[in-house]
Coordinates of C-alpha atoms in Angstrom, one line a residue:
M1 CA -60.5 16.2 2.1
R2 CA -60.7 15.9 -1.6
G3 CA -63.3 13.5 -3.0
R4 CA -60.8 10.5 -4.0
T5 CA -58.8 10.9 -0.6
Y6 CA -62.2 10.6 1.2
I7 CA -63.0 7.5 -0.8
F8 CA -59.7 5.8 -0.4
T9 CA -59.5 6.5 3.4
F10 CA -62.7 5.1 3.6
L11 CA -62.4 1.7 1.8
L12 CA -59.2 1.1 3.2
S13 CA -60.3 1.8 6.8
S14 CA -63.9 0.0 6.4
R15 CA -62.2 -3.3 6.2
L16 CA -61.9 -3.2 9.8
F17 CA -65.3 -3.3 10.3
I18 CA -66.8 -5.0 7.3
H19 CA -65.8 -7.4 4.8
P20 CA -65.3 -5.7 1.4
H21 CA -67.8 -8.3 -0.2
E22 CA -70.7 -7.1 2.6
L23 CA -69.7 -3.5 1.7
M24 CA -70.1 -3.7 -2.0
S25 CA -73.4 -5.7 -1.3
K26 CA -74.8 -2.8 0.8
V27 CA -73.9 -0.3 -1.8
R28 CA -75.9 -2.2 -4.5
Q29 CA -78.4 -2.9 -2.1
L30 CA -78.7 1.0 -1.7
C31 CA -78.6 1.3 -5.6
V32 CA -82.1 -1.0 -5.7
E33 CA -83.7 1.0 -3.3
Q34 CA -83.0 4.1 -4.7
Q35 CA -84.6 3.2 -7.5
R36 CA -87.5 1.2 -6.2
L37 CA -88.3 4.8 -4.5
S38 CA -88.9 6.4 -7.4
D39 CA -91.9 5.9 -10.2
P40 CA -91.4 4.5 -13.4
Q41 CA -91.4 7.8 -14.8
A42 CA -88.6 8.9 -12.5
D43 CA -86.3 6.1 -12.7
K44 CA -83.9 7.8 -15.2
T45 CA -84.0 10.8 -13.0
R46 CA -83.1 9.0 -10.0
L47 CA -80.4 6.8 -11.1
R48 CA -78.2 10.2 -12.9
K49 CA -78.8 11.7 -9.4
I50 CA -76.8 8.6 -7.6
A51 CA -74.5 7.2 -10.8
P52 CA -72.2 9.6 -10.7
K53 CA -71.2 8.8 -7.1
V54 CA -71.6 5.1 -7.6
L55 CA -69.2 5.3 -10.6
Q56 CA -66.5 7.6 -8.4
L57 CA -66.5 4.7 -5.9
L58 CA -66.5 1.8 -8.1
T59 CA -63.7 3.7 -10.3
E60 CA -61.5 4.5 -6.9
W61 CA -62.1 0.7 -5.9
T62 CA -61.4 -0.9 -9.0
E63 CA -58.2 0.8 -9.5
T64 CA -56.7 0.8 -5.7
F65 CA -58.2 -2.5 -4.5
P66 CA -58.4 -5.0 -7.8
Y67 CA -57.4 -8.0 -5.0
D68 CA -61.0 -7.9 -3.6
F69 CA -62.4 -8.4 -6.8
R70 CA -60.6 -11.8 -7.0
D71 CA -63.7 -13.0 -4.7
E72 CA -66.8 -14.1 -6.8
R73 CA -69.3 -12.2 -4.3
M74 CA -67.7 -9.1 -5.0
M75 CA -67.5 -10.0 -9.0
R76 CA -71.5 -10.8 -8.7
S77 CA -72.1 -7.4 -7.1
L78 CA -70.3 -5.1 -9.3
K79 CA -71.7 -6.9 -12.6
E80 CA -75.4 -6.3 -11.1
L81 CA -74.2 -2.6 -10.4
T82 CA -72.8 -2.1 -13.6
H83 CA -75.7 -3.5 -15.3
R84 CA -77.9 -1.1 -13.4
L85 CA -75.9 1.8 -14.3
A86 CA -75.3 1.2 -17.8
S87 CA -79.0 0.9 -18.5
G88 CA -79.3 4.7 -17.8
D89 CA -77.7 6.3 -20.6
E90 CA -74.9 6.3 -23.5
L91 CA -73.0 8.1 -20.6
Y92 CA -72.5 5.8 -18.1
R93 CA -72.7 2.8 -20.2
K94 CA -69.2 4.0 -21.7
A95 CA -68.0 5.1 -18.1
V96 CA -69.0 1.7 -16.9
Q97 CA -67.0 -0.1 -19.4
Q98 CA -63.6 1.7 -18.7
V99 CA -64.1 0.5 -15.4
T100 CA -64.7 -3.0 -16.2
Q101 CA -61.9 -2.9 -18.8
G102 CA -59.8 -1.1 -16.1
L103 CA -60.0 -4.0 -13.7
I104 CA -59.7 -6.9 -16.2
R105 CA -56.3 -5.4 -17.3
K106 CA -55.1 -5.0 -13.6
L107 CA -56.1 -8.4 -12.2
T108 CA -54.4 -10.0 -15.8
A109 CA -51.4 -8.0 -14.9
L110 CA -51.7 -9.6 -11.2
S111 CA -52.1 -13.1 -12.4
Q112 CA -49.1 -13.0 -15.1
Y113 CA -46.9 -11.6 -12.1
E114 CA -47.8 -14.3 -9.9
E115 CA -47.2 -17.2 -12.9
A116 CA -43.8 -15.2 -13.6
L117 CA -42.7 -15.3 -10.0
A118 CA -43.6 -19.2 -9.6
K119 CA -41.8 -19.8 -12.6
I120 CA -39.0 -18.0 -10.8
N121 CA -39.4 -20.0 -7.7
A122 CA -39.4 -23.7 -9.6
T123 CA -36.3 -22.4 -11.7
L124 CA -34.9 -21.7 -8.2
T125 CA -35.9 -25.1 -6.7
D126 CA -34.2 -26.9 -9.5
R127 CA -31.0 -25.1 -9.0
L128 CA -31.0 -26.1 -5.4
A129 CA -31.7 -29.8 -6.1
V130 CA -28.5 -29.5 -8.4
L131 CA -26.4 -28.0 -5.9
K132 CA -27.8 -30.4 -3.2
A133 CA -26.7 -33.4 -5.7
K134 CA -23.3 -31.5 -6.6
P135 CA -22.0 -29.2 -4.2
Q136 CA -19.4 -28.1 -6.5
S137 CA -21.4 -26.9 -9.0
I138 CA -22.0 -23.7 -6.9
Q139 CA -22.9 -20.5 -9.3
R140 CA -20.1 -18.4 -10.3
D141 CA -19.8 -15.1 -8.3
V142 CA -21.4 -12.2 -9.0
L143 CA -18.5 -10.3 -9.8
S144 CA -18.0 -12.0 -12.8
L145 CA -21.6 -11.3 -13.7
C146 CA -21.1 -7.7 -12.7
S147 CA -18.5 -5.9 -11.7
D148 CA -20.4 -2.2 -11.5
P149 CA -22.1 -1.4 -8.5
F150 CA -24.4 1.3 -9.6
T151 CA -26.0 -1.1 -12.5
L152 CA -26.3 -3.8 -9.6
A153 CA -28.4 -1.4 -7.7
Q154 CA -30.0 -0.3 -10.5
Q155 CA -31.3 -4.0 -11.0
L156 CA -32.3 -4.2 -7.5
T157 CA -34.4 -1.2 -8.1
H158 CA -36.3 -2.8 -10.9
I159 CA -36.9 -5.6 -8.9
E160 CA -37.9 -4.0 -5.8
L161 CA -40.3 -1.9 -7.8
V162 CA -42.2 -5.0 -9.4
R163 CA -42.8 -6.2 -6.0
A164 CA -44.1 -3.4 -5.0
R165 CA -46.3 -2.6 -7.8
S166 CA -48.0 -6.3 -7.7
Y167 CA -50.1 -5.5 -4.4
P168 CA -51.8 -2.2 -4.3
E169 CA -53.7 -3.3 -1.2
R170 CA -51.4 -5.8 0.1
L171 CA -50.2 -3.3 2.7
T172 CA -53.9 -2.5 3.5
V173 CA -55.7 -3.4 6.6
S174 CA -58.3 -6.8 6.9
S175 CA -59.7 -7.8 10.0
Y176 CA -60.0 -10.8 12.0
R177 CA -63.6 -12.0 12.8
D178 CA -63.1 -14.0 15.6
S179 CA -64.7 -11.6 18.2
P180 CA -66.5 -8.2 18.4
P181 CA -65.4 -5.4 17.6
L182 CA -63.4 -6.3 14.4
D183 CA -60.4 -4.2 15.5
T184 CA -57.2 -6.1 14.8
L185 CA -55.0 -5.3 12.2
R186 CA -54.0 -7.9 9.6
V187 CA -51.3 -7.3 7.0
K188 CA -52.8 -9.5 4.2
S189 CA -50.1 -12.5 2.9
G190 CA -49.5 -13.6 -0.3
N191 CA -47.6 -11.0 -2.0
L192 CA -46.5 -9.3 0.9
Q193 CA -44.6 -12.7 2.2
T194 CA -42.9 -12.4 -1.3
Y195 CA -41.8 -9.3 -0.5
V196 CA -40.6 -10.5 2.7
E197 CA -38.8 -13.2 1.6
W198 CA -37.3 -11.4 -1.3
F199 CA -35.8 -9.2 1.6
N200 CA -34.3 -12.0 3.1
R201 CA -33.2 -14.1 0.3
L202 CA -31.2 -10.7 -0.6
S203 CA -29.6 -10.7 2.6
Y204 CA -28.5 -14.5 2.1
L205 CA -27.0 -13.6 -1.1
V206 CA -24.7 -11.3 -0.1
A207 CA -23.7 -13.5 2.7
T208 CA -23.1 -16.3 0.3
E209 CA -21.1 -14.4 -2.0
I210 CA -19.0 -13.1 0.5
C211 CA -18.5 -16.8 2.0
M212 CA -18.2 -18.9 -0.7
A213 CA -14.8 -16.9 -1.9
V214 CA -12.1 -18.7 -1.0
K215 CA -9.5 -16.3 -0.7
K216 CA -9.1 -13.5 1.7
K217 CA -8.4 -10.7 -0.9
H218 CA -11.3 -11.7 -3.1
R219 CA -13.8 -11.6 -0.1
A220 CA -12.8 -8.4 0.9
R221 CA -12.9 -7.2 -2.8
V222 CA -16.7 -8.7 -2.4
I223 CA -17.5 -7.0 1.0
E224 CA -16.1 -3.5 -0.8
F225 CA -18.4 -4.2 -3.9
F226 CA -21.6 -4.7 -1.7
I227 CA -20.8 -1.7 0.1
D228 CA -20.6 0.0 -2.8
V229 CA -23.8 -1.2 -3.9
A230 CA -25.5 -0.3 -0.8
R231 CA -24.4 3.6 -1.2
E232 CA -25.9 3.3 -4.6
C233 CA -28.8 2.1 -3.7
F234 CA -29.2 4.8 -1.1
N235 CA -28.6 7.7 -3.4
I236 CA -31.5 6.1 -5.7
G237 CA -33.5 5.9 -2.8
N238 CA -33.6 2.1 -2.8
F239 CA -33.8 1.9 0.9
N240 CA -35.2 -2.0 1.3
S241 CA -32.4 -3.2 -0.7
L242 CA -29.6 -1.2 1.2
M243 CA -31.2 -2.4 4.5
A244 CA -31.0 -6.2 3.0
I245 CA -27.3 -5.8 2.0
I246 CA -26.1 -4.1 5.5
S247 CA -28.2 -7.4 6.8
G248 CA -26.5 -9.5 5.1
M249 CA -23.2 -8.0 6.0
N250 CA -24.2 -8.2 9.4
M251 CA -24.9 -12.0 9.6
S252 CA -22.5 -13.7 12.0
P253 CA -20.7 -16.1 9.4
V254 CA -19.8 -12.6 7.7
S255 CA -19.3 -10.4 10.6
R256 CA -16.9 -13.0 12.4
L257 CA -14.4 -12.5 9.3
K258 CA -11.8 -10.4 11.2
K259 CA -9.5 -11.0 8.8
T260 CA -11.0 -10.7 6.0
W261 CA -12.7 -7.2 7.4
G262 CA -9.2 -6.2 8.6
K263 CA -8.6 -5.6 4.7
V264 CA -11.8 -3.8 4.1
K265 CA -12.1 0.1 4.0
T266 CA -15.1 0.1 6.1
A267 CA -15.7 4.1 6.6
K268 CA -18.2 3.8 4.1
F269 CA -20.1 0.7 5.6
D270 CA -19.8 2.8 8.9
I271 CA -21.6 5.7 7.5
L272 CA -24.4 3.5 5.8
E273 CA -24.9 1.7 9.1
H274 CA -25.2 4.9 10.7
Q275 CA -27.9 5.7 8.1
M276 CA -29.7 2.6 9.0
D277 CA -29.0 2.7 12.7
P278 CA -32.6 1.6 14.7
S279 CA -31.9 3.6 17.7
S280 CA -34.5 6.3 18.3
N281 CA -36.7 4.5 16.6
F282 CA -34.8 4.5 13.2
Y283 CA -34.5 8.3 13.5
N284 CA -31.5 8.7 10.7
Y285 CA -33.5 6.7 8.4
R286 CA -36.9 8.5 8.4
T287 CA -34.5 11.6 7.9
A288 CA -33.1 10.4 5.2
L289 CA -36.8 9.1 3.9
R290 CA -38.3 12.2 4.2
G291 CA -35.6 13.7 2.2
A292 CA -36.1 11.0 -0.3
N293 CA -39.8 11.6 -0.5
Q294 CA -39.4 15.4 -1.2
R295 CA -36.8 15.1 -3.8
S296 CA -39.2 12.8 -5.1
I297 CA -42.5 15.7 -4.9
T298 CA -40.5 18.2 -6.6
A299 CA -38.6 15.7 -9.2
H300 CA -38.4 16.6 -12.9
S301 CA -37.2 12.7 -13.8
S302 CA -38.2 9.0 -12.9
R303 CA -34.8 8.8 -11.9
E304 CA -35.4 11.3 -8.8
K305 CA -38.8 10.3 -7.8
I306 CA -37.6 6.7 -6.8
V307 CA -38.2 6.1 -2.9
I308 CA -38.4 2.5 -1.7
P309 CA -38.9 2.4 2.0
F310 CA -37.4 -0.2 4.3
F311 CA -40.7 -2.2 4.0
S312 CA -40.7 -4.4 7.5
L313 CA -40.2 -1.3 9.1
L314 CA -43.3 0.3 7.1
I315 CA -45.5 -2.7 7.8
K316 CA -44.8 -2.2 11.4
D317 CA -45.5 1.7 11.8
I318 CA -49.1 0.5 10.1
Y319 CA -49.6 -2.4 12.5
F320 CA -48.9 -0.3 15.8
L321 CA -50.7 2.6 14.4
N322 CA -53.8 0.4 14.4
E323 CA -53.0 -1.1 17.4
G324 CA -52.0 2.1 19.5
C325 CA -55.4 3.7 18.6
A326 CA -59.0 3.1 19.2
N327 CA -61.2 2.6 15.8
R328 CA -63.7 4.7 17.8
L329 CA -63.5 7.6 20.2
P330 CA -65.2 7.7 23.5
S331 CA -68.3 9.5 22.1
G332 CA -68.7 6.1 19.8
H333 CA -67.9 7.8 17.0
V334 CA -65.6 6.4 14.5
N335 CA -61.8 7.7 15.0
F336 CA -61.6 9.4 11.7
E337 CA -58.0 10.8 12.5
K338 CA -56.8 7.2 13.1
F339 CA -58.0 6.0 9.8
W340 CA -56.9 9.3 7.8
E341 CA -53.5 8.9 9.3
L342 CA -53.5 4.8 7.9
A343 CA -54.5 6.2 4.5
K344 CA -51.9 9.0 4.4
Q345 CA -49.0 6.5 5.3
V346 CA -50.8 3.6 2.9
S347 CA -51.3 6.1 -0.1
E348 CA -47.9 7.5 0.1
F349 CA -46.3 4.1 -0.6
M350 CA -48.9 3.6 -3.4
T351 CA -47.6 6.7 -4.8
W352 CA -44.2 5.5 -4.7
R353 CA -44.5 2.4 -6.0
Q354 CA -46.3 3.7 -9.5
V355 CA -43.0 4.8 -10.3
E356 CA -41.5 3.2 -13.7
C357 CA -38.2 2.5 -13.1
P358 CA -36.1 4.4 -15.6
F359 CA -32.9 2.3 -15.8
E360 CA -32.5 0.1 -18.5
R361 CA -33.2 -4.1 -17.8
D362 CA -30.3 -6.5 -17.7
R363 CA -31.8 -10.1 -17.8
K364 CA -28.8 -12.1 -17.0
I365 CA -28.4 -10.3 -13.8
L366 CA -31.9 -10.0 -12.7
Q367 CA -32.2 -14.0 -13.1
Y368 CA -28.9 -14.0 -11.3
L369 CA -30.2 -12.2 -8.5
L370 CA -33.5 -14.0 -8.6
T371 CA -32.4 -17.5 -9.4
A372 CA -29.2 -18.4 -8.1
P373 CA -28.6 -20.7 -5.4
V374 CA -28.1 -19.6 -1.5
F375 CA -26.2 -21.2 1.3
S376 CA -28.4 -22.4 4.1
E377 CA -27.6 -20.9 7.5
D378 CA -25.6 -23.8 8.2
A379 CA -23.6 -23.8 4.9
L380 CA -22.8 -20.0 5.9
C381 CA -21.1 -21.1 8.9
L382 CA -19.2 -23.9 7.7
A383 CA -18.0 -21.7 5.0
S384 CA -17.0 -19.2 7.4
Y385 CA -15.2 -21.5 9.7
E386 CA -13.4 -23.1 6.7
S387 CA -12.4 -19.4 5.6
E388 CA -11.2 -18.3 8.8
G389 CA -11.0 -20.9 11.3
P390 CA -12.8 -20.8 14.7
E391 CA -11.6 -19.0 17.4
N392 CA -13.0 -20.1 20.6
T393 CA -14.6 -23.5 22.2
M394 CA -18.1 -22.7 21.3
E395 CA -17.3 -21.7 17.6
K396 CA -15.3 -25.3 17.3
D397 CA -17.7 -27.4 18.7
R398 CA -20.0 -25.8 16.3
W399 CA -17.9 -26.2 13.7
K400 CA -17.4 -30.0 14.5
S401 CA -21.0 -30.8 14.5
L402 CA -21.9 -28.8 11.2
R403 CA -18.5 -31.2 9.6
S404 CA -20.1 -34.2 11.3
S405 CA -23.4 -33.3 10.0
L406 CA -22.4 -33.0 6.7
L407 CA -19.7 -36.0 6.4
N408 CA -23.1 -38.0 7.8
R409 CA -25.5 -36.8 4.2
V410 CA -22.6 -37.8 2.2

């Protein structure tokens, strides 16, 4: 096992046993003790002996887990450590400077991303307020903005990669400290939550685009368009957007539109559903993902390197790997095989997220995808019933309830 791989595995799994700031404090204390053990004349010799290993640890830590350093305790320990290393000689002083500057760049980029996300959310809130005040002011449909499925799939890939890059360690594990031993996996929130929200938003956007079309012919055209977008996502390797689109089309307000679906050529959709079929623990999807990963490994272009997994399933895999395997062996030793497999899954995703999106950005389409108002579940149901009337008593009662609720709000 190579040095960087070992360090990554250690930094990832250690948080199941100890908080990052506590680990950093122990590293700092070790350096202090190492220097105290030596006589004044041997100080620099002793420092030179441990400095390369400490620098390697700090480099990997700051590059891979920058969020850890938003903790003031981490930054204090880092400053003390780097000060000790920099006092050794010019070579270490330059290396320490590179580590510090790299961390500042990463933290700045993360802050800028979060600020941009906050602005997008504020814009979305404003648009929703306008929509509630003037329901007739619903946005234009996606086909009037982009009629090319490949272009829309490219823009979805931009969004996915930006979100994936926003949290190097947000896939990683942390530990609850409610009860020892610290063996509970917790996927950190924050930007992880925005990824889940994005998946839900895309599903609802697809359903909204279909249900708000007044004419059956137009609804069928929108469905076929999104089937083509989903197929392009599959070809690109963007499985998260693919699954979100399929989820949107399988929402009951859309799936119940039998007359509309009767106008749709569903062969391509059937193939895509088969690829993302959850049976046998998503066997078909996992096979396709392995194929995309192999293509990425042997790729000669950024286009071929793109792999965006179905994110929710990735999180579940990491969770159940942790829950299904003990942290320690019967001998009391750390179960390193478990942590090696955990690190393998997380590092694989981190490799995928580093790919630069090769497609040209379209600001208008991106803005639309991120901020166009979407119908609530009730609004989707109402629009669906308005398009194709209720077919049974349950649907009729639901329709009456929704209309009554709408009239009361007016």
